[in-house]
Amino acid sequence: MYRTLLLLTSLFLLCAQQPSLAASSKQHSPDSSSASSLGKIDLVVVTKSKAKMVLMRNGKVMRQYRIAMGDRPKGHKLKEGDQRTPEGRYILDYKKSDSAYYRAIHISYPNDEDKLRAKALGISPGGQIMIHGQNPNSSLTPEEAQKFNWTDGCIAITNRQMDELWGSIEPGTPIEIWP
């Protein structure tokens, strides 16, 4: 019963967001071109409240993806195990091709401010926050999985989207994560 209610709620929210996605031009659709035609992007922007990742180049939106996060997406990540995704400006600092979740791109969390906050609170800030692909052990289709927050605080996209992102960024690309 709970799973059915959760699925229906997720579908309702997804449908409610759909008009804004449909209003985007066709070039913003991940299906409209291959990674090679996307070219390099210079900024990734994640809006947690909209479960959306936007790839930008020179201030122009090139792609947008629906994302999955941790079970507690609201609020800034404070400590290890809190199921939250950090908020702020970070760097996509390295790529990990042998990730447990298809491929992964590391986010430079914790930064100096995160470390100071955690030290003042006497807690560990955690780490290993990534953008990654799908869970290979999931029984859900990629589309179904993206309707749920299932990570431990990472940002998940489909494997196809991960391939596109992988080919479009270089280590050192900034990422802004907004509430």
Short mmCIF file of C-alpha atoms in Angstrom, two decimals:
data_model
loop_
_atom_site.label_atom_id
_atom_site.label_comp_id
_atom_site.label_asym_id
_atom_site.label_seq_id
_atom_site.Cartn_x
_atom_site.Cartn_y
_atom_site.Cartn_z
CA MET A 1 0.00 0.00 0.00
CA TYR A 2 2.75 2.45 1.01
CA ARG A 3 4.79 1.65 -2.12
CA THR A 4 1.72 2.18 -4.34
CA LEU A 5 0.99 5.52 -2.66
CA LEU A 6 4.64 6.56 -3.03
CA LEU A 7 4.63 5.57 -6.70
CA LEU A 8 1.40 7.48 -7.38
CA THR A 9 2.72 10.55 -5.56
CA SER A 10 5.96 10.37 -7.53
CA LEU A 11 4.05 10.05 -10.81
CA PHE A 12 1.89 13.04 -9.89
CA LEU A 13 4.94 15.16 -9.08
CA LEU A 14 6.70 14.06 -12.25
CA CYS A 15 3.64 14.94 -14.35
CA ALA A 16 3.35 18.29 -12.59
CA GLN A 17 6.96 19.08 -13.55
CA GLN A 18 6.60 17.80 -17.10
CA PRO A 19 5.25 21.04 -18.67
CA SER A 20 8.40 22.93 -17.69
CA LEU A 21 10.52 20.19 -19.23
CA ALA A 22 8.36 20.10 -22.35
CA ALA A 23 8.67 23.86 -22.69
CA SER A 24 12.40 23.45 -23.16
CA SER A 25 13.55 23.38 -26.73
CA LYS A 26 14.20 20.02 -28.36
CA GLN A 27 17.95 20.57 -28.20
CA HIS A 28 17.76 20.27 -24.41
CA SER A 29 16.36 16.76 -24.53
CA PRO A 30 18.89 14.05 -23.68
CA ASP A 31 17.48 11.98 -26.56
CA SER A 32 18.02 14.68 -29.18
CA SER A 33 21.74 14.24 -29.76
CA SER A 34 24.73 12.17 -28.82
CA ALA A 35 27.46 13.08 -26.34
CA SER A 36 29.78 13.98 -29.22
CA SER A 37 27.41 16.70 -30.44
CA LEU A 38 26.93 18.12 -26.93
CA GLY A 39 30.54 19.26 -26.63
CA LYS A 40 32.16 20.36 -23.39
CA ILE A 41 30.10 21.97 -20.68
CA ASP A 42 31.45 24.49 -18.19
CA LEU A 43 28.94 24.30 -15.32
CA VAL A 44 26.61 21.74 -13.76
CA VAL A 45 23.70 23.09 -11.71
CA VAL A 46 21.60 20.84 -9.48
CA THR A 47 18.33 22.05 -7.98
CA LYS A 48 17.46 19.55 -5.27
CA SER A 49 13.87 20.74 -4.73
CA LYS A 50 13.11 20.12 -8.42
CA ALA A 51 15.21 16.92 -8.65
CA LYS A 52 16.89 18.44 -11.70
CA MET A 53 20.43 18.65 -13.06
CA VAL A 54 21.24 21.19 -15.77
CA LEU A 55 24.36 21.11 -17.95
CA MET A 56 25.46 24.54 -19.12
CA ARG A 57 27.95 26.08 -21.51
CA ASN A 58 28.55 29.83 -21.65
CA GLY A 59 25.38 30.46 -19.63
CA LYS A 60 23.19 28.44 -21.99
CA VAL A 61 21.29 25.31 -20.90
CA MET A 62 22.51 22.40 -23.02
CA ARG A 63 20.76 19.48 -21.25
CA GLN A 64 18.66 18.75 -18.20
CA TYR A 65 18.14 15.47 -16.39
CA ARG A 66 15.85 14.21 -13.64
CA ILE A 67 17.96 13.07 -10.69
CA ALA A 68 17.63 10.80 -7.69
CA MET A 69 19.27 11.68 -4.36
CA GLY A 70 19.35 10.32 -0.82
CA ASP A 71 16.30 9.54 1.32
CA ARG A 72 16.57 12.92 3.07
CA PRO A 73 17.22 15.40 0.27
CA LYS A 74 16.22 18.58 2.16
CA GLY A 75 18.99 20.51 3.82
CA HIS A 76 22.76 20.63 3.49
CA LYS A 77 24.79 17.51 4.21
CA LEU A 78 26.21 17.86 7.72
CA LYS A 79 27.55 14.46 8.64
CA GLU A 80 28.39 11.03 7.37
CA GLY A 81 25.33 8.83 6.95
CA ASP A 82 22.70 11.59 7.04
CA GLN A 83 21.35 10.63 3.57
CA ARG A 84 21.69 14.24 2.36
CA THR A 85 23.29 15.77 -0.71
CA PRO A 86 25.53 18.77 0.04
CA GLU A 87 24.58 22.29 -1.05
CA GLY A 88 26.98 24.90 -2.35
CA ARG A 89 29.66 25.28 -5.00
CA TYR A 90 32.02 22.37 -5.51
CA ILE A 91 34.26 20.95 -8.23
CA LEU A 92 33.81 17.76 -10.23
CA ASP A 93 37.37 16.74 -9.49
CA TYR A 94 37.82 13.22 -10.90
CA LYS A 95 36.11 10.47 -12.85
CA LYS A 96 35.78 6.88 -11.59
CA SER A 97 35.14 4.35 -14.37
CA ASP A 98 35.05 1.34 -12.02
CA SER A 99 32.22 2.61 -9.81
CA ALA A 100 29.75 0.20 -8.22
CA TYR A 101 27.02 2.28 -9.90
CA TYR A 102 28.10 2.14 -13.55
CA ARG A 103 30.36 5.24 -13.75
CA ALA A 104 30.88 8.04 -11.24
CA ILE A 105 32.17 11.60 -11.13
CA HIS A 106 33.40 12.77 -7.72
CA ILE A 107 32.13 16.00 -6.14
CA SER A 108 34.74 17.81 -4.01
CA TYR A 109 32.68 17.54 -0.80
CA PRO A 110 33.68 18.23 1.95
CA ASN A 111 35.21 21.62 1.25
CA ASP A 112 37.03 23.67 3.91
CA GLU A 113 33.79 25.20 5.22
CA ASP A 114 32.17 21.75 5.51
CA LYS A 115 35.20 20.44 7.41
CA LEU A 116 35.22 23.40 9.83
CA ARG A 117 31.49 23.02 10.50
CA ALA A 118 31.86 19.30 11.18
CA LYS A 119 34.87 19.86 13.45
CA ALA A 120 32.94 22.48 15.45
CA LEU A 121 30.05 20.03 15.83
CA GLY A 122 32.36 17.13 16.69
CA ILE A 123 31.15 14.99 13.78
CA SER A 124 32.54 13.50 10.59
CA PRO A 125 31.37 15.37 7.46
CA GLY A 126 31.45 12.19 5.40
CA GLY A 127 32.63 12.16 1.81
CA GLN A 128 32.65 10.20 -1.42
CA ILE A 129 29.72 12.15 -2.81
CA MET A 130 29.38 11.40 -6.52
CA ILE A 131 27.22 11.82 -9.57
CA HIS A 132 26.72 8.25 -10.73
CA GLY A 133 24.67 5.93 -12.91
CA GLN A 134 22.18 3.27 -11.99
CA ASN A 135 22.39 0.54 -9.38
CA PRO A 136 23.16 -2.65 -11.33
CA ASN A 137 21.33 -4.73 -8.69
CA SER A 138 18.04 -2.82 -8.96
CA SER A 139 14.97 -4.56 -10.33
CA LEU A 140 13.55 -1.19 -11.44
CA THR A 141 13.90 0.18 -14.96
CA PRO A 142 16.03 3.35 -15.26
CA GLU A 143 12.88 5.44 -15.60
CA GLU A 144 11.27 3.88 -12.51
CA ALA A 145 14.43 4.26 -10.42
CA GLN A 146 14.64 7.99 -11.16
CA LYS A 147 11.25 8.50 -9.49
CA PHE A 148 12.69 7.59 -6.07
CA ASN A 149 15.47 8.96 -3.87
CA TRP A 150 17.57 5.85 -3.39
CA THR A 151 21.20 6.94 -2.97
CA ASP A 152 23.09 7.60 0.27
CA GLY A 153 23.45 11.29 -0.63
CA CYS A 154 24.92 11.03 -4.11
CA ILE A 155 23.24 12.27 -7.28
CA ALA A 156 22.04 9.49 -9.60
CA ILE A 157 21.17 9.72 -13.29
CA THR A 158 20.54 6.99 -15.85
CA ASN A 159 23.49 5.18 -17.43
CA ARG A 160 22.71 6.74 -20.81
CA GLN A 161 22.74 10.20 -19.24
CA MET A 162 25.94 9.31 -17.38
CA ASP A 163 27.61 8.45 -20.70
CA GLU A 164 26.62 11.86 -22.04
CA LEU A 165 27.81 13.69 -18.91
CA TRP A 166 31.04 11.66 -18.83
CA GLY A 167 31.96 12.79 -22.34
CA SER A 168 30.95 16.40 -21.70
CA ILE A 169 32.95 17.38 -18.62
CA GLU A 170 36.60 17.58 -17.69
CA PRO A 171 37.91 17.29 -14.13
CA GLY A 172 37.78 20.79 -12.65
CA THR A 173 34.28 21.58 -13.93
CA PRO A 174 32.31 23.47 -11.23
CA ILE A 175 29.01 22.17 -9.86
CA GLU A 176 26.51 24.28 -7.96
CA ILE A 177 24.01 22.40 -5.80
CA TRP A 178 21.01 24.48 -4.76
CA PRO A 179 18.27 23.63 -2.24
#
